[in-house]
Amino acid sequence: MAGRDGGPRAGTVDLIGLRTEGRAADAVAADVRDVLREQSTDRPHDTGLVVATGADRGDVAAPDAVAARSLLTLLAASLSGIIVLITGFVLAGALGVSIAGQRRELALMRAVGATPRQIRRLAAAEASVVAAVALVPGVALGYLLAGQFRHLLVGHGLLPEALPLSFGPLPALATLLLLGLAVQVSARSAAWRTSRMPATEAVAESRSEPRKPSRIRTRFGLLLVVLATTLSVTPLLARTALGASTTSLAGIIAAIGLAMAGPALIRGVSGALARRLPSRVSPATWLAVSNVHGYAIRFAGVVSTLAMAVVFVLTYTFAQTTLMTATANDVRAGTLAQERMSAPGLGGLPGGTLAAVRDTPGVRAAVPVSSTTALWSYEQLGDPVVESASAMILTPEAPEVIDLGVRSGGLDELTGDTIAVGSDVARSRNAEVGRRVHLTLGDGTRVNPRVVAVYDRSLGFGPVVLSHDLASGHTTGGLDQDILIRTDNTAAALHHLDALTASRPGLTLAPADATTSAGLSDAPPEVWVNLATIVVLLGYLLLSIANKLVATTAQRRDEIAALRLGGTTPRQIRAMMRREAAMLGAGALVLGPALSAIPLALLGTGFLHRPWPAGPVWVVPAIALTVAGIAFLAIELPTRHSLRIPPAHALGDHA
């Protein structure tokens, strides 16, 4: 692409393409490199030119694709980590319920001579068959939806249109390995206790649960809760989008810890409640409390899964809304100008506009402000990483209209090949004042600017600020995009600016803080991706919770039949089951917010300087109603179905 006539890049080109004969590409490239090397020897500075062949040509022609690949790697790692955690947790609970229903059969197999290894192998084989059936349509659907997900990323600016969607067998293979590993570990763990017990004891325990939950399991669960609490401190140390995302991860780890320590906790709480029940309590309530106490492991699995749904929604939702609010607060606090002039329909402000604004009566300061994209090359864990970052373009007069919260250096030195960076970038990439860093500008030009300032409000204004001199000639239009205007705050000044805007077609004038509403329509692309993730994973969680509750209730058919033979009426059984559902819902609605409290408090402290997050309050009652509704329906419907079966038939079928 050639530079525009008369523009700062007149007479220049971005790329030179060479077409060779046959297989001479490598030889020609080597000769060109030799020529460039000789030229760089004769000159005091390196030419900075790159010779690329083969697949590397795409990186040179579209440098934003390099950063997009790094973004895809980070995005895939983040999403896969959360998905594997939740899927493994839900899968372990579902297989636990399934194998618990076969405990008697497994115990009888032990009694007739089956070895512990054979029992575990049988349980794993059954689970693997079910997983294989689900794997085929799941993988096919994943490949079909991959294109839609790419369109979502491209539509919100996370990926360039030039980066194509590449299909291959590796995603399916990774899914097969991860799912197979999760199924094997979950199934063998669920059958471990029954397979290791003596045959007679296994048969005796097949009709009940262990009286005391495992101490090792309880201690490991408490350790996970402590680990999650420690991880929650990250927003205090890193006021970035990545720091905010650790809040959700901490909540999920805490929920998994609850699942492991839950049986001991529920057994203790229900036991204390049972001892304090008044004598006049109804039989249904007494039975419900006794069931929760006697089957603590069964009920803990349900409560922990419901609590995970609560934690997931609260931490993911409030992490995003808090991040958006903190960003808007940074922009609002750092914007000293009252008005912003732009020309969106012209591709930039026409020449002479800045001088005209500065000559307008009542204008105290007028500074050009633009934005571009810069690619930051650095090493992470010994590997080269290229990250795309939004960069502002400012002049040394910027402090008159913008307060970036500079903590070292000064924006008055933002001339020549200089930049300013956010404090988190300076700390993580060793880019303090005085150091030089490696950047690639939006047109592919590689530069080595010097850092002249480090500022704190990187959430609102981006991680990098380029000097106007450095960016000159390296943007698409070569024109300033906006002018931030600070006036004497009088009506006369605004009237004069309106008159100037009206006299020049294409100009628009708006309040300088008009983009700080923090509404969802102005949310950054990452928020939309996270929102899509929340919806998909929440749907998966709620569906798995409902299936687990239905399966657990259906397995109690013989218990319900025995109660009916003992004289309990269907109405009393329904009342008992409803009280159990109420206790399950109450437990989840107490433990879920409790596990979310510390991560959200630390998030609010780190980003908003207050011990609570920002976000819609209606999320809390909405998730409460959802959890209560699922707990009630998933228990009520199978209970009614069990009551339609005559007690003798139910016990006979089970036998």
Coordinates of N, CA and C in Angstrom, one line a residue, residues 570-651:
P570 N -49.3 -40.1 51.2 CA -48.6 -39.4 50.1 C -48.5 -37.9 50.4
R571 N -49.4 -37.3 51.1 CA -49.4 -35.9 51.4 C -48.2 -35.6 52.3
Q572 N -48.0 -36.5 53.3 CA -46.9 -36.3 54.2 C -45.6 -36.5 53.5
I573 N -45.5 -37.5 52.6 CA -44.2 -37.7 51.9 C -43.9 -36.5 51.0
R574 N -44.9 -35.9 50.3 CA -44.7 -34.7 49.5 C -44.2 -33.6 50.4
A575 N -44.8 -33.5 51.6 CA -44.4 -32.4 52.5 C -42.9 -32.6 53.0
M576 N -42.6 -33.8 53.2 CA -41.2 -34.2 53.6 C -40.2 -33.8 52.5
M577 N -40.5 -34.2 51.3 CA -39.6 -33.9 50.2 C -39.6 -32.4 49.9
R578 N -40.6 -31.7 50.1 CA -40.6 -30.2 49.8 C -39.7 -29.5 50.9
R579 N -39.8 -30.0 52.1 CA -38.9 -29.5 53.1 C -37.4 -29.8 52.9
E580 N -37.2 -31.0 52.3 CA -35.8 -31.3 51.9 C -35.4 -30.3 50.8
A581 N -36.2 -30.1 49.8 CA -35.9 -29.2 48.7 C -35.6 -27.8 49.3
A582 N -36.5 -27.4 50.3 CA -36.2 -26.0 50.9 C -34.9 -26.0 51.6
M583 N -34.5 -27.1 52.3 CA -33.2 -27.1 53.0 C -32.1 -27.1 52.0
L584 N -32.2 -27.8 50.9 CA -31.2 -27.8 49.8 C -31.0 -26.4 49.2
G585 N -32.2 -25.8 48.9 CA -32.1 -24.4 48.3 C -31.5 -23.4 49.3
A586 N -32.0 -23.5 50.6 CA -31.5 -22.6 51.6 C -30.0 -22.8 51.8
G587 N -29.5 -24.0 51.8 CA -28.1 -24.3 51.9 C -27.3 -23.7 50.8
A588 N -27.7 -23.8 49.6 CA -27.0 -23.3 48.4 C -27.1 -21.8 48.5
L589 N -28.2 -21.2 48.9 CA -28.3 -19.7 48.9 C -27.6 -19.1 50.0
V590 N -27.2 -19.9 51.0 CA -26.3 -19.3 52.1 C -24.9 -19.6 51.8
L591 N -24.5 -20.8 51.3 CA -23.1 -21.1 51.1 C -22.6 -20.4 49.8
G592 N -23.4 -20.3 48.8 CA -23.0 -19.6 47.5 C -22.6 -18.2 47.7
P593 N -23.5 -17.3 48.3 CA -23.0 -16.0 48.6 C -21.9 -15.9 49.6
A594 N -21.8 -16.8 50.6 CA -20.7 -16.8 51.5 C -19.4 -17.1 50.8
L595 N -19.4 -18.0 49.9 CA -18.1 -18.3 49.2 C -17.8 -17.1 48.2
S596 N -18.8 -16.4 47.8 CA -18.5 -15.2 46.9 C -18.2 -14.0 47.6
A597 N -18.4 -13.9 48.9 CA -18.3 -12.6 49.6 C -16.9 -12.1 49.6
I598 N -15.9 -13.0 50.0 CA -14.5 -12.5 50.1 C -14.0 -12.1 48.7
P599 N -14.1 -13.0 47.7 CA -13.6 -12.5 46.4 C -14.2 -11.3 45.8
L600 N -15.5 -11.1 46.0 CA -16.2 -9.9 45.5 C -15.8 -8.6 46.4
A601 N -15.6 -8.8 47.7 CA -15.2 -7.7 48.5 C -13.8 -7.2 48.1
L602 N -12.9 -8.2 47.9 CA -11.5 -7.8 47.5 C -11.5 -7.2 46.1
L603 N -12.4 -7.7 45.2 CA -12.5 -7.1 43.9 C -13.0 -5.7 44.0
G604 N -14.0 -5.4 44.8 CA -14.5 -4.0 44.9 C -13.4 -3.1 45.5
T605 N -12.7 -3.7 46.5 CA -11.6 -2.9 47.1 C -10.5 -2.5 46.2
G606 N -10.1 -3.5 45.4 CA -9.0 -3.2 44.4 C -9.4 -2.3 43.3
F607 N -10.7 -2.4 42.8 CA -11.1 -1.7 41.6 C -11.9 -0.4 41.9
L608 N -12.7 -0.5 43.0 CA -13.5 0.7 43.3 C -13.2 1.3 44.6
H609 N -12.3 0.8 45.3 CA -11.9 1.3 46.6 C -13.0 1.3 47.6
R610 N -13.8 0.2 47.6 CA -14.9 0.0 48.5 C -15.1 -1.5 48.6
P611 N -15.6 -2.0 49.7 CA -15.6 -3.5 49.9 C -16.9 -4.1 49.3
W612 N -17.4 -3.7 48.2 CA -18.5 -4.4 47.6 C -18.4 -4.0 46.1
P613 N -18.8 -4.9 45.2 CA -18.7 -4.8 43.8 C -19.8 -3.9 43.2
A614 N -19.7 -3.6 41.9 CA -20.8 -2.8 41.2 C -21.5 -3.8 40.3
G615 N -22.8 -3.5 40.2 CA -23.6 -4.4 39.3 C -25.1 -4.3 39.6
P616 N -25.9 -5.0 38.8 CA -27.3 -5.0 39.0 C -27.7 -5.8 40.2
V617 N -28.5 -5.2 41.1 CA -28.9 -5.9 42.3 C -29.9 -7.0 42.0
W618 N -30.6 -6.9 40.9 CA -31.7 -7.9 40.6 C -31.1 -9.3 40.3
V619 N -29.8 -9.3 40.1 CA -29.1 -10.6 39.8 C -29.3 -11.6 41.0
V620 N -29.2 -11.0 42.2 CA -29.3 -11.8 43.4 C -30.7 -12.5 43.6
P621 N -31.8 -11.7 43.6 CA -33.1 -12.4 43.7 C -33.4 -13.3 42.5
A622 N -32.8 -13.0 41.3 CA -33.1 -13.8 40.1 C -32.4 -15.2 40.3
I623 N -31.2 -15.2 40.7 CA -30.5 -16.5 40.9 C -31.2 -17.3 42.1
A624 N -31.7 -16.5 43.1 CA -32.3 -17.2 44.2 C -33.6 -17.9 43.8
L625 N -34.4 -17.2 43.0 CA -35.6 -17.8 42.4 C -35.3 -19.0 41.5
T626 N -34.3 -18.9 40.7 CA -33.9 -19.9 39.8 C -33.5 -21.2 40.6
V627 N -32.6 -21.0 41.6 CA -32.2 -22.1 42.4 C -33.3 -22.8 43.2
A628 N -34.2 -22.0 43.8 CA -35.3 -22.5 44.5 C -36.3 -23.2 43.5
G629 N -36.5 -22.7 42.3 CA -37.4 -23.3 41.4 C -36.8 -24.7 40.9
I630 N -35.5 -24.7 40.6 CA -35.0 -26.0 40.2 C -35.0 -27.0 41.3
A631 N -34.6 -26.6 42.5 CA -34.7 -27.6 43.6 C -36.1 -28.1 43.9
F632 N -37.1 -27.3 43.8 CA -38.4 -27.7 44.0 C -38.9 -28.6 42.9
L633 N -38.8 -28.2 41.6 CA -39.3 -29.0 40.5 C -38.6 -30.3 40.3
A634 N -37.3 -30.3 40.5 CA -36.5 -31.5 40.3 C -36.8 -32.6 41.4
I635 N -37.3 -32.2 42.5 CA -37.7 -33.1 43.5 C -39.2 -33.4 43.5
E636 N -40.0 -32.4 43.3 CA -41.4 -32.6 43.3 C -41.9 -33.5 42.2
L637 N -41.4 -33.4 41.0 CA -41.9 -34.2 39.9 C -41.6 -35.7 40.0
P638 N -40.3 -36.0 40.3 CA -40.1 -37.5 40.4 C -40.7 -38.1 41.7
T639 N -40.9 -37.2 42.7 CA -41.6 -37.7 43.9 C -43.1 -38.1 43.5
R640 N -43.7 -37.2 42.8 CA -45.1 -37.5 42.4 C -45.2 -38.8 41.5
H641 N -44.2 -38.9 40.7 CA -44.1 -40.1 39.8 C -44.0 -41.4 40.7
S642 N -43.1 -41.3 41.7 CA -42.9 -42.5 42.6 C -44.1 -42.8 43.4
L643 N -44.9 -41.8 43.7 CA -46.1 -42.0 44.5 C -47.2 -42.7 43.7
R644 N -47.1 -42.7 42.3 CA -48.1 -43.3 41.5 C -47.9 -44.8 41.5
I645 N -46.7 -45.3 41.8 CA -46.4 -46.7 41.8 C -46.8 -47.4 43.1
P646 N -47.5 -48.5 43.1 CA -47.9 -49.1 44.4 C -46.6 -49.5 45.2
P647 N -46.6 -49.4 46.5 CA -45.4 -49.6 47.3 C -44.9 -51.0 47.1
A648 N -45.7 -52.0 47.0 CA -45.3 -53.4 46.9 C -44.5 -53.6 45.6
H649 N -45.1 -53.0 44.5 CA -44.5 -53.1 43.2 C -43.1 -52.4 43.2
A650 N -43.0 -51.2 43.8 CA -41.7 -50.5 43.8 C -40.6 -51.3 44.6
L651 N -41.0 -51.9 45.7 CA -40.0 -52.7 46.4 C -39.7 -54.0 45.7

